[in-house]
């Protein structure tokens, strides 16, 4: 059996100012899984994400990506394997044009010339953004920018796609279009969100991180169906939202 | 693509001048300006020759002359200074109409005006025919230090983001009844500027994280740029070479 794509064990971390964010997180994500990482603000979700690609190194415990432990000397390879899409696409898209931006990651991996062009074209096609390749990012709509941000990471052919609040600030149509794009990708996904319907629509498994530890881990239906559990961790489904009805239409 | 959106200077087009690789255009501009600056002030005809050559380049670029003229207002402060020079300079004076002006000052004003105008016009031609991104790629290709290339690239990318942030802050202030009148408002404006700086600094940190996440190791990859053909080289050399010939014709006995 192959190693899990993500294997986090006993991960604890305190920021340099002494504030402790994670108190022993255990999380395994197998190849091909789509996992929603849920939790209230301040639960440590972003801190956990920054450990997955070696921006933070574990204070205690370990993070292993497809068999490779995250350590100072493995960081470049870890960052290729774990593609993080940050919340604000204006932070993610920093190059003068969309094409340059999508090429940034693979160029850092050493790709050049036609090989690089092919990688960029492939990533933009995967998110349906081929026609904006030569535009500057600030001339795109927010929804388009979010999709291009996904492409910038896909271009590195990561083993796992980590999305930080992918649906935030999107209008309903852009939110749905992004869901279609994400649903069409054949890749392992870890989606950090507190948009519970989005998690229900796209992920078959849900994990709740609260107070720096994992407090629930199971099928999305079971986790989101437990209203007491959700309430205990400041999570709520929208008023009137019916999980059973949604799954009849979409099914994760 | 290519709609003329939000660019202050760039004039969209497909002329020979537009298509020239940016780094060649930068070098051609530099060579042209050096020739102009090296020309002795009293070779008036040579300056006329340069102006004609530059006008020819403008015609080839198909940028409307009016578009360039409007943007030449950046030169106004120098023009004002040039106009003052004959009045304030010392030395032998010559009568010009009702005024008695300094001869050295007149030559100084002429030099400043002629060289300045040619330089500004040539730079504007570069700016109007080159996409900002192309300019950065060109400077990168000319081996401008990576730190400067990155500063330029990020300025291009984030100028509008920061401007939008600033305008949202202005709206928020105005919505709560603030009007920027009198020194009492300075405190508020200074704090807004401080807040904008901190926000931009924090964005910088987030952008850096995003860059690290995609394997950034200290320099931007070379921005895509077209290969240089012999024809490009010839086109780029044309203007400075012609200017050089004019100079040679003027100063050689």
GROMACS .gro file of C-alpha atoms in nm:
model
  505
    1UNK     CA    1   0.000   0.000   0.000
    2UNK     CA    2   0.134   0.345  -0.087
    3UNK     CA    3   0.201   0.603   0.183
    4UNK     CA    4  -0.079   0.849   0.254
    5UNK     CA    5  -0.048   1.178   0.065
    6UNK     CA    6  -0.059   1.368   0.391
    7UNK     CA    7   0.034   1.219   0.724
    8UNK     CA    8   0.033   1.460   1.017
    9UNK     CA    9   0.120   1.311   1.358
   10UNK     CA   10   0.107   1.481   1.694
   11UNK     CA   11   0.175   1.819   1.539
   12UNK     CA   12   0.211   2.099   1.793
   13UNK     CA   13   0.319   2.452   1.712
   14UNK     CA   14   0.355   2.783   1.892
   15UNK     CA   15   0.425   3.109   1.717
   16UNK     CA   16   0.749   3.289   1.804
   17UNK     CA   17   0.546   3.531   2.019
   18UNK     CA   18   0.446   3.234   2.238
   19UNK     CA   19   0.088   3.199   2.117
   20UNK     CA   20   0.018   2.828   2.080
   21UNK     CA   21  -0.190   2.745   1.770
   22UNK     CA   22  -0.174   2.364   1.743
   23UNK     CA   23  -0.182   2.119   2.032
   24UNK     CA   24  -0.119   1.778   1.876
   25UNK     CA   25  -0.295   1.737   1.541
   26UNK     CA   26  -0.331   1.393   1.379
   27UNK     CA   27  -0.453   1.380   1.020
   28UNK     CA   28  -0.409   1.129   0.739
   29UNK     CA   29  -0.526   1.195   0.386
   30UNK     CA   30  -0.509   0.906   0.138
   31UNK     CA   31  -0.450   0.945  -0.235
   32UNK     CA   32  -0.766   1.050  -0.420
   33UNK     CA   33  -0.956   1.160  -0.111
   34UNK     CA   34  -1.139   1.491  -0.090
   35UNK     CA   35  -1.131   1.615   0.265
   36UNK     CA   36  -1.292   1.927   0.412
   37UNK     CA   37  -1.103   2.083   0.701
   38UNK     CA   38  -1.364   2.271   0.901
   39UNK     CA   39  -1.328   2.489   1.204
   40UNK     CA   40  -1.416   2.827   1.349
   41UNK     CA   41  -1.194   3.133   1.307
   42UNK     CA   42  -0.878   3.097   1.512
   43UNK     CA   43  -0.895   2.716   1.524
   44UNK     CA   44  -0.548   2.683   1.372
   45UNK     CA   45  -0.656   2.590   1.021
   46UNK     CA   46  -0.421   2.829   0.843
   47UNK     CA   47  -0.134   2.737   1.076
   48UNK     CA   48  -0.189   2.372   0.987
   49UNK     CA   49  -0.193   2.455   0.615
   50UNK     CA   50   0.139   2.640   0.645
   51UNK     CA   51   0.289   2.324   0.796
   52UNK     CA   52   0.178   2.110   0.506
   53UNK     CA   53   0.416   2.284   0.264
   54UNK     CA   54   0.698   2.360   0.500
   55UNK     CA   55   0.641   2.733   0.556
   56UNK     CA   56   0.631   2.640   0.925
   57UNK     CA   57   0.832   2.346   1.048
   58UNK     CA   58   0.682   2.129   1.322
   59UNK     CA   59   0.752   2.241   1.678
   60UNK     CA   60   0.671   1.886   1.792
   61UNK     CA   61   0.535   1.590   1.596
   62UNK     CA   62   0.580   1.532   1.225
   63UNK     CA   63   0.434   1.606   0.883
   64UNK     CA   64   0.495   1.358   0.603
   65UNK     CA   65   0.398   1.422   0.241
   66UNK     CA   66   0.368   1.107   0.028
   67UNK     CA   67   0.636   0.939   0.238
   68UNK     CA   68   0.867   1.243   0.251
   69UNK     CA   69   0.905   1.400   0.596
   70UNK     CA   70   0.887   1.781   0.597
   71UNK     CA   71   1.230   1.907   0.705
   72UNK     CA   72   1.455   2.195   0.595
   73UNK     CA   73   1.627   1.989   0.325
   74UNK     CA   74   1.305   1.846   0.179
   75UNK     CA   75   1.116   2.175   0.164
   76UNK     CA   76   1.157   2.238  -0.214
   77UNK     CA   77   1.018   1.896  -0.303
   78UNK     CA   78   0.745   1.925  -0.040
   79UNK     CA   79   0.633   2.253  -0.197
   80UNK     CA   80   0.607   2.087  -0.534
   81UNK     CA   81   0.399   1.803  -0.391
   82UNK     CA   82   0.165   2.021  -0.185
   83UNK     CA   83  -0.005   2.296  -0.384
   84UNK     CA   84  -0.151   2.565  -0.159
   85UNK     CA   85  -0.411   2.805  -0.300
   86UNK     CA   86  -0.430   3.102  -0.066
   87UNK     CA   87  -0.748   3.283   0.022
   88UNK     CA   88  -0.686   3.618  -0.145
   89UNK     CA   89  -0.604   3.570  -0.515
   90UNK     CA   90  -0.433   3.910  -0.513
   91UNK     CA   91  -0.173   3.753  -0.284
   92UNK     CA   92  -0.141   3.446  -0.501
   93UNK     CA   93  -0.121   3.620  -0.839
   94UNK     CA   94   0.182   3.847  -0.828
   95UNK     CA   95   0.325   3.835  -1.181
   96UNK     CA   96   0.246   4.089  -1.458
   97UNK     CA   97   0.028   3.852  -1.661
   98UNK     CA   98  -0.172   3.535  -1.596
   99UNK     CA   99   0.065   3.335  -1.819
  100UNK     CA  100   0.374   3.454  -1.628
  101UNK     CA  101   0.205   3.373  -1.303
  102UNK     CA  102   0.104   3.019  -1.396
  103UNK     CA  103   0.459   2.968  -1.530
  104UNK     CA  104   0.617   3.089  -1.205
  105UNK     CA  105   0.592   2.758  -1.016
  106UNK     CA  106   0.702   2.521  -1.294
  107UNK     CA  107   0.982   2.764  -1.392
  108UNK     CA  108   1.109   2.743  -1.035
  109UNK     CA  109   1.106   2.364  -1.082
  110UNK     CA  110   1.344   2.415  -1.372
  111UNK     CA  111   1.105   2.384  -1.668
  112UNK     CA  112   1.183   2.600  -1.972
  113UNK     CA  113   1.068   2.657  -2.328
  114UNK     CA  114   0.799   2.441  -2.492
  115UNK     CA  115   0.776   2.212  -2.189
  116UNK     CA  116   0.692   2.513  -1.970
  117UNK     CA  117   0.442   2.649  -2.224
  118UNK     CA  118   0.268   2.311  -2.238
  119UNK     CA  119   0.245   2.296  -1.859
  120UNK     CA  120   0.091   2.646  -1.847
  121UNK     CA  121  -0.159   2.565  -2.122
  122UNK     CA  122  -0.259   2.243  -1.950
  123UNK     CA  123  -0.318   2.413  -1.613
  124UNK     CA  124  -0.517   2.701  -1.762
  125UNK     CA  125  -0.730   2.458  -1.964
  126UNK     CA  126  -0.804   2.257  -1.650
  127UNK     CA  127  -0.971   2.561  -1.491
  128UNK     CA  128  -1.123   2.693  -1.816
  129UNK     CA  129  -0.915   3.011  -1.819
  130UNK     CA  130  -0.714   2.964  -2.140
  131UNK     CA  131  -0.849   3.281  -2.300
  132UNK     CA  132  -0.725   3.516  -2.026
  133UNK     CA  133  -0.361   3.398  -2.044
  134UNK     CA  134  -0.220   3.732  -2.160
  135UNK     CA  135  -0.427   3.956  -1.933
  136UNK     CA  136  -0.286   4.112  -1.617
  137UNK     CA  137  -0.446   3.951  -1.308
  138UNK     CA  138  -0.599   4.278  -1.183
  139UNK     CA  139  -0.818   4.298  -1.493
  140UNK     CA  140  -0.994   3.969  -1.413
  141UNK     CA  141  -1.310   3.924  -1.210
  142UNK     CA  142  -1.268   3.787  -0.860
  143UNK     CA  143  -1.404   3.447  -0.965
  144UNK     CA  144  -1.165   3.431  -1.260
  145UNK     CA  145  -0.875   3.525  -1.035
  146UNK     CA  146  -0.963   3.244  -0.795
  147UNK     CA  147  -0.966   2.993  -1.080
  148UNK     CA  148  -0.635   3.123  -1.214
  149UNK     CA  149  -0.493   3.089  -0.861
  150UNK     CA  150  -0.590   2.721  -0.871
  151UNK     CA  151  -0.417   2.690  -1.211
  152UNK     CA  152  -0.093   2.842  -1.075
  153UNK     CA  153  -0.072   2.552  -0.834
  154UNK     CA  154  -0.195   2.282  -1.074
  155UNK     CA  155   0.090   2.379  -1.308
  156UNK     CA  156   0.331   2.229  -1.055
  157UNK     CA  157   0.145   1.894  -1.080
  158UNK     CA  158   0.110   1.861  -0.704
  159UNK     CA  159   0.010   1.539  -0.525
  160UNK     CA  160  -0.245   1.727  -0.319
  161UNK     CA  161  -0.430   2.052  -0.368
  162UNK     CA  162  -0.480   2.252  -0.047
  163UNK     CA  163  -0.741   2.526  -0.078
  164UNK     CA  164  -0.778   2.798   0.186
  165UNK     CA  165  -1.140   2.921   0.192
  166UNK     CA  166  -1.196   2.865  -0.181
  167UNK     CA  167  -1.552   2.999  -0.184
  168UNK     CA  168  -1.493   3.318   0.015
  169UNK     CA  169  -1.595   3.646  -0.153
  170UNK     CA  170  -1.735   3.469  -0.460
  171UNK     CA  171  -2.075   3.554  -0.602
  172UNK     CA  172  -2.311   3.254  -0.630
  173UNK     CA  173  -2.237   3.187  -0.998
  174UNK     CA  174  -1.857   3.204  -0.950
  175UNK     CA  175  -1.892   2.980  -0.645
  176UNK     CA  176  -2.077   2.721  -0.850
  177UNK     CA  177  -1.834   2.749  -1.144
  178UNK     CA  178  -1.540   2.692  -0.911
  179UNK     CA  179  -1.717   2.388  -0.766
  180UNK     CA  180  -1.753   2.247  -1.118
  181UNK     CA  181  -1.381   2.306  -1.182
  182UNK     CA  182  -1.276   2.150  -0.852
  183UNK     CA  183  -1.512   1.856  -0.905
  184UNK     CA  184  -1.359   1.791  -1.247
  185UNK     CA  185  -0.998   1.767  -1.123
  186UNK     CA  186  -0.852   1.423  -1.068
  187UNK     CA  187  -0.647   1.513  -0.763
  188UNK     CA  188  -0.640   1.474  -0.385
  189UNK     CA  189  -0.799   1.778  -0.220
  190UNK     CA  190  -0.782   1.924   0.128
  191UNK     CA  191  -1.025   2.215   0.147
  192UNK     CA  192  -1.012   2.453   0.442
  193UNK     CA  193  -1.346   2.625   0.482
  194UNK     CA  194  -1.634   2.725   0.700
  195UNK     CA  195  -1.869   2.718   0.404
  196UNK     CA  196  -2.032   2.392   0.515
  197UNK     CA  197  -2.262   2.345   0.213
  198UNK     CA  198  -1.955   2.377  -0.010
  199UNK     CA  199  -1.777   2.111   0.194
  200UNK     CA  200  -2.086   1.888   0.172
  201UNK     CA  201  -2.103   1.931  -0.203
  202UNK     CA  202  -1.737   1.861  -0.280
  203UNK     CA  203  -1.591   1.643  -0.007
  204UNK     CA  204  -1.682   1.295   0.109
  205UNK     CA  205  -1.487   1.330   0.432
  206UNK     CA  206  -1.482   1.612   0.685
  207UNK     CA  207  -1.245   1.695   0.970
  208UNK     CA  208  -1.317   1.953   1.239
  209UNK     CA  209  -1.020   2.137   1.383
  210UNK     CA  210  -1.102   2.334   1.694
  211UNK     CA  211  -0.877   2.479   1.962
  212UNK     CA  212  -0.570   2.339   1.788
  213UNK     CA  213  -0.680   1.972   1.787
  214UNK     CA  214  -0.888   1.749   1.559
  215UNK     CA  215  -1.221   1.699   1.734
  216UNK     CA  216  -1.411   1.511   1.462
  217UNK     CA  217  -1.313   1.310   1.155
  218UNK     CA  218  -1.556   1.109   0.945
  219UNK     CA  219  -1.788   1.101   0.646
  220UNK     CA  220  -1.912   1.452   0.570
  221UNK     CA  221  -2.272   1.337   0.607
  222UNK     CA  222  -2.210   1.216   0.961
  223UNK     CA  223  -2.004   1.519   1.068
  224UNK     CA  224  -2.241   1.779   0.925
  225UNK     CA  225  -2.545   1.579   1.040
  226UNK     CA  226  -2.439   1.614   1.405
  227UNK     CA  227  -2.577   1.956   1.494
  228UNK     CA  228  -2.460   1.934   1.856
  229UNK     CA  229  -2.104   1.870   1.741
  230UNK     CA  230  -2.121   2.163   1.498
  231UNK     CA  231  -2.267   2.396   1.759
  232UNK     CA  232  -1.995   2.304   2.010
  233UNK     CA  233  -1.736   2.434   1.763
  234UNK     CA  234  -1.909   2.746   1.635
  235UNK     CA  235  -2.009   2.586   1.304
  236UNK     CA  236  -2.359   2.607   1.157
  237UNK     CA  237  -2.534   2.506   0.840
  238UNK     CA  238  -2.730   2.794   0.685
  239UNK     CA  239  -3.085   2.825   0.816
  240UNK     CA  240  -3.321   2.603   0.617
  241UNK     CA  241  -3.036   2.411   0.452
  242UNK     CA  242  -3.129   2.046   0.394
  243UNK     CA  243  -2.828   1.813   0.360
  244UNK     CA  244  -3.036   1.517   0.242
  245UNK     CA  245  -3.193   1.718  -0.035
  246UNK     CA  246  -2.859   1.856  -0.152
  247UNK     CA  247  -2.706   1.511  -0.180
  248UNK     CA  248  -2.997   1.396  -0.391
  249UNK     CA  249  -2.883   1.660  -0.644
  250UNK     CA  250  -2.507   1.662  -0.612
  251UNK     CA  251  -2.371   1.384  -0.393
  252UNK     CA  252  -2.011   1.437  -0.283
  253UNK     CA  253  -0.674   4.064  -2.507
  254UNK     CA  254  -0.511   4.394  -2.575
  255UNK     CA  255  -0.802   4.626  -2.500
  256UNK     CA  256  -0.658   4.960  -2.392
  257UNK     CA  257  -0.767   4.928  -2.031
  258UNK     CA  258  -0.618   5.131  -1.754
  259UNK     CA  259  -0.278   5.186  -1.912
  260UNK     CA  260  -0.159   5.540  -1.858
  261UNK     CA  261   0.088   5.550  -2.141
  262UNK     CA  262   0.069   5.244  -2.359
  263UNK     CA  263  -0.100   5.294  -2.695
  264UNK     CA  264  -0.208   4.961  -2.835
  265UNK     CA  265  -0.080   4.883  -3.184
  266UNK     CA  266   0.101   4.636  -3.405
  267UNK     CA  267   0.355   4.853  -3.586
  268UNK     CA  268   0.722   4.763  -3.636
  269UNK     CA  269   0.803   4.980  -3.335
  270UNK     CA  270   0.545   4.800  -3.118
  271UNK     CA  271   0.674   4.458  -3.219
  272UNK     CA  272   1.043   4.531  -3.154
  273UNK     CA  273   1.172   4.341  -2.848
  274UNK     CA  274   1.167   4.579  -2.551
  275UNK     CA  275   1.532   4.542  -2.461
  276UNK     CA  276   1.636   4.653  -2.810
  277UNK     CA  277   1.407   4.954  -2.781
  278UNK     CA  278   1.560   5.048  -2.446
  279UNK     CA  279   1.910   5.025  -2.594
  280UNK     CA  280   1.805   5.224  -2.902
  281UNK     CA  281   1.655   5.494  -2.681
  282UNK     CA  282   1.969   5.509  -2.471
  283UNK     CA  283   2.192   5.539  -2.780
  284UNK     CA  284   1.969   5.806  -2.934
  285UNK     CA  285   1.966   6.013  -2.617
  286UNK     CA  286   2.345   5.985  -2.581
  287UNK     CA  287   2.389   6.115  -2.937
  288UNK     CA  288   2.149   6.404  -2.867
  289UNK     CA  289   2.316   6.497  -2.541
  290UNK     CA  290   2.664   6.479  -2.698
  291UNK     CA  291   2.571   6.730  -2.967
  292UNK     CA  292   2.716   7.083  -2.916
  293UNK     CA  293   2.441   7.338  -2.853
  294UNK     CA  294   2.539   7.555  -3.150
  295UNK     CA  295   2.477   7.278  -3.407
  296UNK     CA  296   2.116   7.390  -3.443
  297UNK     CA  297   2.062   7.207  -3.771
  298UNK     CA  298   2.162   6.875  -3.610
  299UNK     CA  299   1.881   6.910  -3.356
  300UNK     CA  300   1.641   6.974  -3.642
  301UNK     CA  301   1.767   6.653  -3.799
  302UNK     CA  302   1.708   6.456  -3.478
  303UNK     CA  303   1.355   6.597  -3.451
  304UNK     CA  304   1.283   6.488  -3.809
  305UNK     CA  305   1.420   6.140  -3.745
  306UNK     CA  306   1.215   6.104  -3.429
  307UNK     CA  307   0.905   6.232  -3.610
  308UNK     CA  308   0.970   5.964  -3.871
  309UNK     CA  309   0.981   5.698  -3.598
  310UNK     CA  310   0.651   5.830  -3.459
  311UNK     CA  311   0.493   5.803  -3.804
  312UNK     CA  312   0.617   5.444  -3.840
  313UNK     CA  313   0.478   5.358  -3.492
  314UNK     CA  314   0.130   5.491  -3.594
  315UNK     CA  315   0.090   5.650  -3.250
  316UNK     CA  316  -0.114   5.968  -3.308
  317UNK     CA  317   0.116   6.272  -3.253
  318UNK     CA  318  -0.158   6.432  -3.041
  319UNK     CA  319  -0.147   6.135  -2.804
  320UNK     CA  320   0.226   6.197  -2.750
  321UNK     CA  321   0.195   6.577  -2.729
  322UNK     CA  322  -0.061   6.563  -2.448
  323UNK     CA  323   0.169   6.337  -2.250
  324UNK     CA  324   0.465   6.567  -2.299
  325UNK     CA  325   0.326   6.796  -2.029
  326UNK     CA  326   0.565   6.615  -1.791
  327UNK     CA  327   0.827   6.840  -1.941
  328UNK     CA  328   0.656   7.162  -1.827
  329UNK     CA  329   0.872   7.223  -1.514
  330UNK     CA  330   1.186   7.205  -1.728
  331UNK     CA  331   1.034   7.440  -1.983
  332UNK     CA  332   0.961   7.692  -1.708
  333UNK     CA  333   1.318   7.665  -1.585
  334UNK     CA  334   1.450   7.699  -1.941
  335UNK     CA  335   1.243   8.015  -1.993
  336UNK     CA  336   1.383   8.163  -1.673
  337UNK     CA  337   1.745   8.097  -1.764
  338UNK     CA  338   1.793   8.389  -2.009
  339UNK     CA  339   1.653   8.624  -1.746
  340UNK     CA  340   1.851   8.509  -1.445
  341UNK     CA  341   2.178   8.401  -1.608
  342UNK     CA  342   2.474   8.640  -1.595
  343UNK     CA  343   2.727   8.747  -1.858
  344UNK     CA  344   2.703   8.956  -2.175
  345UNK     CA  345   2.346   9.051  -2.260
  346UNK     CA  346   2.171   9.086  -2.595
  347UNK     CA  347   1.856   9.285  -2.664
  348UNK     CA  348   1.557   9.067  -2.757
  349UNK     CA  349   1.253   9.283  -2.825
  350UNK     CA  350   1.192   9.496  -2.516
  351UNK     CA  351   1.410   9.271  -2.295
  352UNK     CA  352   1.780   9.249  -2.239
  353UNK     CA  353   1.865   8.880  -2.200
  354UNK     CA  354   2.181   8.692  -2.110
  355UNK     CA  355   2.342   8.537  -2.415
  356UNK     CA  356   2.476   8.239  -2.219
  357UNK     CA  357   2.131   8.198  -2.066
  358UNK     CA  358   1.968   8.191  -2.408
  359UNK     CA  359   2.203   7.917  -2.527
  360UNK     CA  360   2.145   7.730  -2.199
  361UNK     CA  361   1.769   7.753  -2.243
  362UNK     CA  362   1.793   7.638  -2.602
  363UNK     CA  363   2.009   7.338  -2.508
  364UNK     CA  364   1.780   7.240  -2.223
  365UNK     CA  365   1.468   7.275  -2.436
  366UNK     CA  366   1.607   7.098  -2.741
  367UNK     CA  367   1.776   6.810  -2.561
  368UNK     CA  368   1.500   6.776  -2.303
  369UNK     CA  369   1.220   6.774  -2.557
  370UNK     CA  370   1.394   6.520  -2.778
  371UNK     CA  371   1.467   6.300  -2.477
  372UNK     CA  372   1.113   6.320  -2.342
  373UNK     CA  373   0.959   6.258  -2.683
  374UNK     CA  374   1.182   5.957  -2.747
  375UNK     CA  375   1.109   5.813  -2.400
  376UNK     CA  376   0.737   5.861  -2.455
  377UNK     CA  377   0.762   5.679  -2.785
  378UNK     CA  378   0.917   5.386  -2.599
  379UNK     CA  379   0.649   5.400  -2.327
  380UNK     CA  380   0.357   5.425  -2.568
  381UNK     CA  381   0.475   5.139  -2.787
  382UNK     CA  382   0.582   4.898  -2.512
  383UNK     CA  383   0.354   4.710  -2.273
  384UNK     CA  384   0.465   4.766  -1.913
  385UNK     CA  385   0.524   4.393  -1.878
  386UNK     CA  386   0.738   4.394  -2.192
  387UNK     CA  387   0.946   4.675  -2.047
  388UNK     CA  388   1.012   4.475  -1.730
  389UNK     CA  389   1.099   4.167  -1.938
  390UNK     CA  390   1.330   4.381  -2.149
  391UNK     CA  391   1.511   4.529  -1.848
  392UNK     CA  392   1.541   4.178  -1.704
  393UNK     CA  393   1.700   4.067  -2.030
  394UNK     CA  394   1.941   4.359  -2.010
  395UNK     CA  395   2.060   4.209  -1.679
  396UNK     CA  396   1.914   4.479  -1.457
  397UNK     CA  397   1.981   4.350  -1.101
  398UNK     CA  398   1.708   4.098  -1.004
  399UNK     CA  399   1.603   4.300  -0.700
  400UNK     CA  400   1.521   4.601  -0.919
  401UNK     CA  401   1.338   4.384  -1.173
  402UNK     CA  402   1.126   4.239  -0.895
  403UNK     CA  403   1.049   4.580  -0.748
  404UNK     CA  404   0.935   4.699  -1.092
  405UNK     CA  405   0.727   4.388  -1.157
  406UNK     CA  406   0.555   4.407  -0.819
  407UNK     CA  407   0.492   4.778  -0.856
  408UNK     CA  408   0.319   4.711  -1.187
  409UNK     CA  409   0.110   4.435  -1.037
  410UNK     CA  410   0.014   4.599  -0.709
  411UNK     CA  411  -0.019   4.967  -0.800
  412UNK     CA  412  -0.388   4.921  -0.877
  413UNK     CA  413  -0.446   4.695  -0.577
  414UNK     CA  414  -0.299   4.955  -0.340
  415UNK     CA  415  -0.481   5.239  -0.519
  416UNK     CA  416  -0.810   5.049  -0.480
  417UNK     CA  417  -0.736   4.998  -0.112
  418UNK     CA  418  -0.664   5.368  -0.074
  419UNK     CA  419  -0.989   5.463  -0.246
  420UNK     CA  420  -1.186   5.225  -0.021
  421UNK     CA  421  -1.030   5.394   0.283
  422UNK     CA  422  -1.123   5.734   0.141
  423UNK     CA  423  -1.482   5.618   0.088
  424UNK     CA  424  -1.494   5.481   0.441
  425UNK     CA  425  -1.371   5.813   0.581
  426UNK     CA  426  -1.614   6.016   0.372
  427UNK     CA  427  -1.902   5.787   0.470
  428UNK     CA  428  -1.846   5.886   0.829
  429UNK     CA  429  -1.857   6.255   0.756
  430UNK     CA  430  -1.486   6.327   0.717
  431UNK     CA  431  -1.378   6.602   0.480
  432UNK     CA  432  -1.013   6.677   0.424
  433UNK     CA  433  -1.015   7.050   0.498
  434UNK     CA  434  -0.762   7.239   0.703
  435UNK     CA  435  -0.468   7.124   0.914
  436UNK     CA  436  -0.705   6.943   1.153
  437UNK     CA  437  -0.753   6.681   0.885
  438UNK     CA  438  -0.381   6.612   0.852
  439UNK     CA  439  -0.375   6.389   1.156
  440UNK     CA  440  -0.646   6.169   1.008
  441UNK     CA  441  -0.478   6.161   0.669
  442UNK     CA  442  -0.143   6.075   0.824
  443UNK     CA  443  -0.302   5.787   1.012
  444UNK     CA  444  -0.470   5.665   0.694
  445UNK     CA  445  -0.136   5.672   0.518
  446UNK     CA  446   0.014   5.474   0.804
  447UNK     CA  447  -0.266   5.219   0.790
  448UNK     CA  448  -0.223   5.187   0.415
  449UNK     CA  449   0.148   5.127   0.461
  450UNK     CA  450   0.087   4.855   0.719
  451UNK     CA  451  -0.177   4.689   0.503
  452UNK     CA  452   0.057   4.692   0.206
  453UNK     CA  453   0.340   4.557   0.419
  454UNK     CA  454   0.120   4.272   0.540
  455UNK     CA  455   0.013   4.201   0.185
  456UNK     CA  456   0.381   4.188   0.097
  457UNK     CA  457   0.430   3.920   0.362
  458UNK     CA  458   0.136   3.717   0.231
  459UNK     CA  459   0.262   3.748  -0.127
  460UNK     CA  460   0.603   3.630  -0.011
  461UNK     CA  461   0.442   3.324   0.151
  462UNK     CA  462   0.258   3.250  -0.173
  463UNK     CA  463   0.586   3.284  -0.364
  464UNK     CA  464   0.770   3.051  -0.129
  465UNK     CA  465   0.485   2.803  -0.164
  466UNK     CA  466   0.555   2.784  -0.535
  467UNK     CA  467   0.925   2.726  -0.503
  468UNK     CA  468   1.059   3.085  -0.508
  469UNK     CA  469   1.432   3.086  -0.440
  470UNK     CA  470   1.527   3.449  -0.471
  471UNK     CA  471   1.482   3.549  -0.834
  472UNK     CA  472   1.196   3.569  -1.079
  473UNK     CA  473   1.210   3.334  -1.375
  474UNK     CA  474   1.293   3.514  -1.702
  475UNK     CA  475   0.966   3.656  -1.831
  476UNK     CA  476   0.882   3.515  -2.171
  477UNK     CA  477   1.025   3.729  -2.451
  478UNK     CA  478   1.037   3.681  -2.826
  479UNK     CA  479   1.360   3.581  -2.999
  480UNK     CA  480   1.554   3.860  -3.173
  481UNK     CA  481   1.575   3.847  -3.553
  482UNK     CA  482   1.821   4.028  -3.778
  483UNK     CA  483   1.537   4.246  -3.897
  484UNK     CA  484   1.461   4.351  -3.537
  485UNK     CA  485   1.822   4.445  -3.486
  486UNK     CA  486   1.826   4.651  -3.805
  487UNK     CA  487   1.504   4.828  -3.707
  488UNK     CA  488   1.634   4.904  -3.358
  489UNK     CA  489   1.966   5.036  -3.485
  490UNK     CA  490   1.800   5.258  -3.749
  491UNK     CA  491   1.709   5.557  -3.533
  492UNK     CA  492   2.028   5.590  -3.323
  493UNK     CA  493   2.248   5.516  -3.625
  494UNK     CA  494   2.078   5.785  -3.832
  495UNK     CA  495   2.113   6.027  -3.543
  496UNK     CA  496   2.480   5.937  -3.517
  497UNK     CA  497   2.526   6.014  -3.888
  498UNK     CA  498   2.358   6.352  -3.839
  499UNK     CA  499   2.596   6.427  -3.554
  500UNK     CA  500   2.895   6.319  -3.757
  501UNK     CA  501   2.788   6.535  -4.050
  502UNK     CA  502   2.745   6.833  -3.819
  503UNK     CA  503   3.069   6.822  -3.622
  504UNK     CA  504   3.318   6.670  -3.869
  505UNK     CA  505   3.491   6.931  -4.085
   0.00000   0.00000   0.00000
